[in-house]
Tab-separated table of C-alpha atoms in Angstrom:
chain	number	residue	atom	x	y	z
A	24	UNK	CA	91.272	70.848	114.179
A	25	UNK	CA	94.444	68.800	114.433
A	26	UNK	CA	97.666	70.237	113.060
A	27	UNK	CA	98.282	67.074	111.005
A	28	UNK	CA	94.970	67.623	109.172
A	29	UNK	CA	95.885	71.241	108.432
A	30	UNK	CA	99.310	70.153	107.175
A	31	UNK	CA	97.714	67.578	104.874
A	32	UNK	CA	95.463	70.230	103.338
A	33	UNK	CA	98.448	72.516	102.697
A	34	UNK	CA	100.501	69.644	101.274
A	35	UNK	CA	97.739	68.707	98.826
A	36	UNK	CA	97.344	72.276	97.618
A	37	UNK	CA	101.124	72.613	97.258
A	38	UNK	CA	101.220	69.516	95.057
A	39	UNK	CA	98.315	70.771	92.923
A	40	UNK	CA	99.684	74.275	92.377
A	41	UNK	CA	100.868	73.649	88.816
A	42	UNK	CA	97.669	71.903	87.681
A	43	UNK	CA	95.137	74.035	89.549
A	44	UNK	CA	94.279	76.600	86.882
A	45	UNK	CA	93.660	73.960	84.213
A	46	UNK	CA	91.403	71.887	86.478
A	47	UNK	CA	89.513	74.600	88.396
A	48	UNK	CA	86.500	74.652	86.067
A	49	UNK	CA	84.230	75.584	88.977
A	50	UNK	CA	86.454	77.762	91.158
A	51	UNK	CA	87.581	80.082	88.361
A	52	UNK	CA	84.123	81.159	87.117
A	53	UNK	CA	82.946	81.760	90.674
A	54	UNK	CA	86.019	83.869	91.394
A	55	UNK	CA	85.185	85.855	88.262
A	56	UNK	CA	81.569	86.208	89.420
A	57	UNK	CA	82.639	87.402	92.865
A	58	UNK	CA	85.046	89.963	91.406
A	59	UNK	CA	82.317	91.217	89.066
A	60	UNK	CA	79.886	91.656	91.966
A	61	UNK	CA	82.556	93.610	93.848
A	62	UNK	CA	83.054	95.883	90.832
A	63	UNK	CA	79.378	96.897	91.086
A	64	UNK	CA	79.955	98.302	94.589
A	65	UNK	CA	81.593	101.551	95.575
A	66	UNK	CA	84.433	99.945	97.534
A	67	UNK	CA	86.937	102.518	98.832
A	68	UNK	CA	90.543	102.312	97.722
A	69	UNK	CA	92.994	101.181	100.358
A	70	UNK	CA	93.887	97.728	101.589
A	71	UNK	CA	92.114	94.962	99.684
A	72	UNK	CA	92.939	91.375	100.633
A	73	UNK	CA	92.185	87.995	99.096
A	74	UNK	CA	92.106	85.403	101.866
A	75	UNK	CA	93.125	81.925	100.742
A	76	UNK	CA	94.155	83.326	97.382
A	77	UNK	CA	95.339	80.051	95.851
A	78	UNK	CA	96.971	80.740	92.496
A	79	UNK	CA	95.607	84.286	92.495
A	80	UNK	CA	92.703	84.177	90.097
A	81	UNK	CA	90.296	86.163	92.309
A	82	UNK	CA	92.941	88.770	93.155
A	83	UNK	CA	93.921	89.053	89.497
A	84	UNK	CA	90.299	89.602	88.480
A	85	UNK	CA	89.775	92.218	91.186
A	86	UNK	CA	92.839	94.107	89.966
A	87	UNK	CA	91.784	93.781	86.326
A	88	UNK	CA	88.385	95.302	87.083
A	89	UNK	CA	89.857	97.987	89.356
A	90	UNK	CA	92.910	99.262	87.498
A	91	UNK	CA	94.396	101.455	90.237
A	92	UNK	CA	93.870	98.964	93.051
A	93	UNK	CA	96.269	96.264	94.227
A	94	UNK	CA	95.152	93.216	96.167
A	95	UNK	CA	97.206	91.580	98.905
A	96	UNK	CA	97.152	87.801	98.471
A	97	UNK	CA	97.212	85.620	101.609
A	98	UNK	CA	97.505	81.840	101.536
A	99	UNK	CA	99.003	78.977	103.546
A	100	UNK	CA	100.436	77.212	100.488
A	101	UNK	CA	103.869	78.501	99.438
A	102	UNK	CA	103.640	76.713	96.093
A	103	UNK	CA	100.287	78.323	95.315
A	104	UNK	CA	101.734	81.757	96.081
A	105	UNK	CA	104.571	81.105	93.634
A	106	UNK	CA	101.970	81.054	90.833
A	107	UNK	CA	101.119	84.731	91.374
A	108	UNK	CA	102.574	87.530	89.220
A	109	UNK	CA	106.075	88.379	90.433
A	110	UNK	CA	105.113	91.932	91.406
A	111	UNK	CA	102.215	90.823	93.615
A	112	UNK	CA	102.140	91.404	97.352
A	113	UNK	CA	101.789	87.983	98.966
A	114	UNK	CA	101.681	86.827	102.579
A	115	UNK	CA	102.254	83.218	103.599
A	116	UNK	CA	99.917	82.616	106.531
A	117	UNK	CA	97.640	79.886	107.904
A	118	UNK	CA	94.175	81.417	108.237
A	119	UNK	CA	93.295	78.859	110.919
A	120	UNK	CA	95.440	81.052	113.163
A	121	UNK	CA	93.258	84.091	112.492
A	122	UNK	CA	94.462	86.971	110.343
A	123	UNK	CA	98.034	88.107	109.774
A	124	UNK	CA	99.128	91.512	111.020
A	125	UNK	CA	97.977	94.018	108.400
A	126	UNK	CA	99.106	97.605	107.867
A	127	UNK	CA	95.545	98.943	107.991
A	128	UNK	CA	92.028	97.577	108.468
A	129	UNK	CA	90.961	96.291	105.030
A	130	UNK	CA	88.439	98.082	102.867
A	131	UNK	CA	87.743	94.747	101.178
A	132	UNK	CA	88.118	91.176	102.355
A	133	UNK	CA	87.377	88.771	99.517
A	134	UNK	CA	87.585	85.001	99.644
A	135	UNK	CA	86.449	82.254	97.308
A	136	UNK	CA	86.240	78.513	98.071
A	137	UNK	CA	88.323	78.840	101.237
A	138	UNK	CA	86.203	79.250	104.346
A	139	UNK	CA	85.032	75.618	104.444
A	140	UNK	CA	88.663	74.439	104.791
A	141	UNK	CA	89.069	76.335	108.054
A	142	UNK	CA	88.302	75.209	111.582
A	143	UNK	CA	84.995	76.704	112.793
A	144	UNK	CA	84.280	78.638	109.574
A	145	UNK	CA	81.473	80.696	111.095
A	146	UNK	CA	83.841	82.049	113.747
A	147	UNK	CA	86.425	82.876	111.089
A	148	UNK	CA	83.802	84.716	109.048
A	149	UNK	CA	82.805	86.753	112.104
A	150	UNK	CA	86.459	87.610	112.690
A	151	UNK	CA	86.927	88.695	109.076
A	152	UNK	CA	83.917	90.993	109.185
A	153	UNK	CA	85.068	92.532	112.466
A	154	UNK	CA	88.518	93.217	110.975
A	155	UNK	CA	87.119	95.430	108.215
A	156	UNK	CA	87.514	99.182	108.244
A	157	UNK	CA	84.277	101.069	108.966
A	158	UNK	CA	82.300	100.967	105.731
A	159	UNK	CA	84.517	98.157	104.412
A	160	UNK	CA	83.231	95.245	102.375
A	161	UNK	CA	83.216	91.454	102.699
A	162	UNK	CA	82.736	89.236	99.636
A	163	UNK	CA	82.796	85.452	99.825
A	164	UNK	CA	81.854	82.405	97.808
A	165	UNK	CA	81.619	79.121	99.697
A	166	UNK	CA	80.247	75.628	98.974
A	167	UNK	CA	77.497	74.793	101.456
A	168	UNK	CA	75.631	71.814	102.830
A	169	UNK	CA	73.659	70.033	100.120
A	170	UNK	CA	76.585	69.704	97.711
A	171	UNK	CA	77.104	66.419	95.879
A	172	UNK	CA	73.609	64.889	96.196
A	173	UNK	CA	74.523	62.346	93.503
A	174	UNK	CA	77.567	61.186	95.469
A	175	UNK	CA	75.677	60.937	98.753
A	176	UNK	CA	72.803	59.047	97.118
A	177	UNK	CA	75.181	56.550	95.484
A	178	UNK	CA	77.095	55.991	98.730
A	179	UNK	CA	73.862	55.407	100.615
A	180	UNK	CA	72.627	52.966	98.000
A	181	UNK	CA	75.988	51.143	97.955
A	182	UNK	CA	76.106	51.124	101.773
A	183	UNK	CA	79.578	52.687	101.868
A	184	UNK	CA	80.887	55.810	103.602
A	185	UNK	CA	80.588	59.003	101.584
A	186	UNK	CA	84.105	60.438	101.700
A	187	UNK	CA	83.032	63.817	100.337
A	188	UNK	CA	83.920	66.751	102.544
A	189	UNK	CA	81.129	68.203	104.672
A	190	UNK	CA	80.264	71.889	104.369
A	191	UNK	CA	78.713	74.483	106.659
A	192	UNK	CA	75.033	75.166	106.092
A	193	UNK	CA	73.826	78.201	104.158
A	194	UNK	CA	71.918	79.436	107.207
A	195	UNK	CA	74.903	79.124	109.556
A	196	UNK	CA	76.934	81.344	107.224
A	197	UNK	CA	74.212	83.939	106.655
A	198	UNK	CA	73.320	84.405	110.312
A	199	UNK	CA	76.902	85.455	111.186
A	200	UNK	CA	76.250	88.837	109.553
A	201	UNK	CA	73.334	91.027	110.664
A	202	UNK	CA	70.682	91.548	108.004
A	203	UNK	CA	71.264	95.285	107.763
A	204	UNK	CA	74.846	94.677	106.626
A	205	UNK	CA	74.045	92.125	103.908
A	206	UNK	CA	74.003	93.674	100.440
A	207	UNK	CA	73.728	90.442	98.462
A	208	UNK	CA	73.186	86.823	99.310
A	209	UNK	CA	72.260	84.151	96.822
A	210	UNK	CA	72.670	80.440	96.349
A	211	UNK	CA	74.036	79.276	93.014
A	212	UNK	CA	74.176	75.731	91.695
A	213	UNK	CA	76.712	74.273	89.304
A	214	UNK	CA	76.645	70.736	87.890
A	215	UNK	CA	79.758	69.109	86.517
A	216	UNK	CA	79.236	66.370	83.951
A	217	UNK	CA	81.397	63.566	82.626
A	218	UNK	CA	81.047	60.195	80.891
A	219	UNK	CA	83.203	58.742	83.689
A	220	UNK	CA	82.818	59.022	87.450
A	221	UNK	CA	86.587	58.900	87.855
A	222	UNK	CA	86.912	62.104	85.817
A	223	UNK	CA	84.564	63.907	88.197
A	224	UNK	CA	86.397	62.756	91.299
A	225	UNK	CA	89.991	63.008	90.019
A	226	UNK	CA	89.440	66.716	89.505
A	227	UNK	CA	89.555	67.079	93.288
A	228	UNK	CA	93.138	65.791	93.198
A	229	UNK	CA	94.128	68.138	90.369
A	230	UNK	CA	93.009	71.174	92.377
A	231	UNK	CA	94.302	69.863	95.726
A	232	UNK	CA	90.820	69.566	97.229
A	233	UNK	CA	90.859	65.836	97.956
A	234	UNK	CA	91.632	66.038	101.679
A	235	UNK	CA	88.952	64.226	103.669
A	236	UNK	CA	88.610	63.393	107.360
A	237	UNK	CA	87.022	60.110	106.277
A	238	UNK	CA	89.112	57.012	105.718
A	239	UNK	CA	89.620	56.212	102.039
A	240	UNK	CA	87.392	53.577	100.498
A	241	UNK	CA	88.842	50.209	99.599
A	242	UNK	CA	88.857	49.115	95.967
A	243	UNK	CA	85.816	46.909	96.499
A	244	UNK	CA	83.933	49.779	98.101
A	245	UNK	CA	84.811	52.135	95.253
A	246	UNK	CA	83.458	49.553	92.821
A	247	UNK	CA	80.202	49.379	94.762
A	248	UNK	CA	79.972	53.170	94.806
A	249	UNK	CA	80.498	53.574	91.069
A	250	UNK	CA	77.999	50.827	90.291
A	251	UNK	CA	75.404	52.638	92.416
A	252	UNK	CA	76.050	56.053	90.837
A	253	UNK	CA	73.347	56.464	88.200
A	254	UNK	CA	73.781	58.195	84.859
A	255	UNK	CA	71.544	61.240	84.464
A	256	UNK	CA	68.615	60.522	82.158
A	257	UNK	CA	68.657	64.180	81.140
A	258	UNK	CA	72.274	64.367	79.975
A	259	UNK	CA	73.226	60.682	79.671
A	260	UNK	CA	76.314	61.564	81.730
A	261	UNK	CA	77.429	61.203	85.320
A	262	UNK	CA	76.835	64.391	87.295
A	263	UNK	CA	78.127	66.098	90.430
A	264	UNK	CA	76.238	69.139	91.709
A	265	UNK	CA	77.620	71.944	93.858
A	266	UNK	CA	75.692	74.588	95.799
A	267	UNK	CA	77.638	77.816	96.265
A	268	UNK	CA	76.645	80.590	98.658
A	269	UNK	CA	77.535	84.122	97.520
A	270	UNK	CA	77.591	86.702	100.293
A	271	UNK	CA	78.466	90.388	100.044
A	272	UNK	CA	78.185	92.605	103.111
A	273	UNK	CA	79.217	96.090	104.163
A	274	UNK	CA	80.326	96.936	107.692
């Protein structure tokens, strides 16, 4: 992955730091879900880390549900880290470079909507699991291949490039961890709805998730895309569907 691409991703998240929490209608509930699943497990106290912590919603939820536990928040966006509570422990670090030097092997590595932004996500996931303390836990939520079928169908019909980001497959993520370590794995779907296509797609800008390796469409191409994007007969709205893989494993 080229450094310029990584820098663009960080820049976009920096610029979205102040609008993220208002626009993250998908990321926030999944962070809450992941924290709730963690609270059902007997995770030892010690070093808990949130990798790619963004504005801190997952870490905040983990701390809320585990009153005597603090969570170290690690992210590559300095502006995102500024949104965290002032007494939080934060580390500015690019996870494409691996993991920062930690005081102890973590008892919990949690991460939500982050892994797909990293170069070779399966290798990063393997590295995260290996870094855990014996008996430590890994909890992730990640969009997977199959997301945005409405967008892909419209682009194909309009004969334009689909500029949506590509995601790793569910199977490629699952097979990183041996079956005997997996405590929970499930695929969730979430469909966003709007009377306007632009509202669905502008949300990516508001959360900083609009980086794409594809060249931007020209105005004429965008017009063709929107004309090809069909309104759902069920809701009478435009829709955009996500598929999110939840994985919880114990080392």
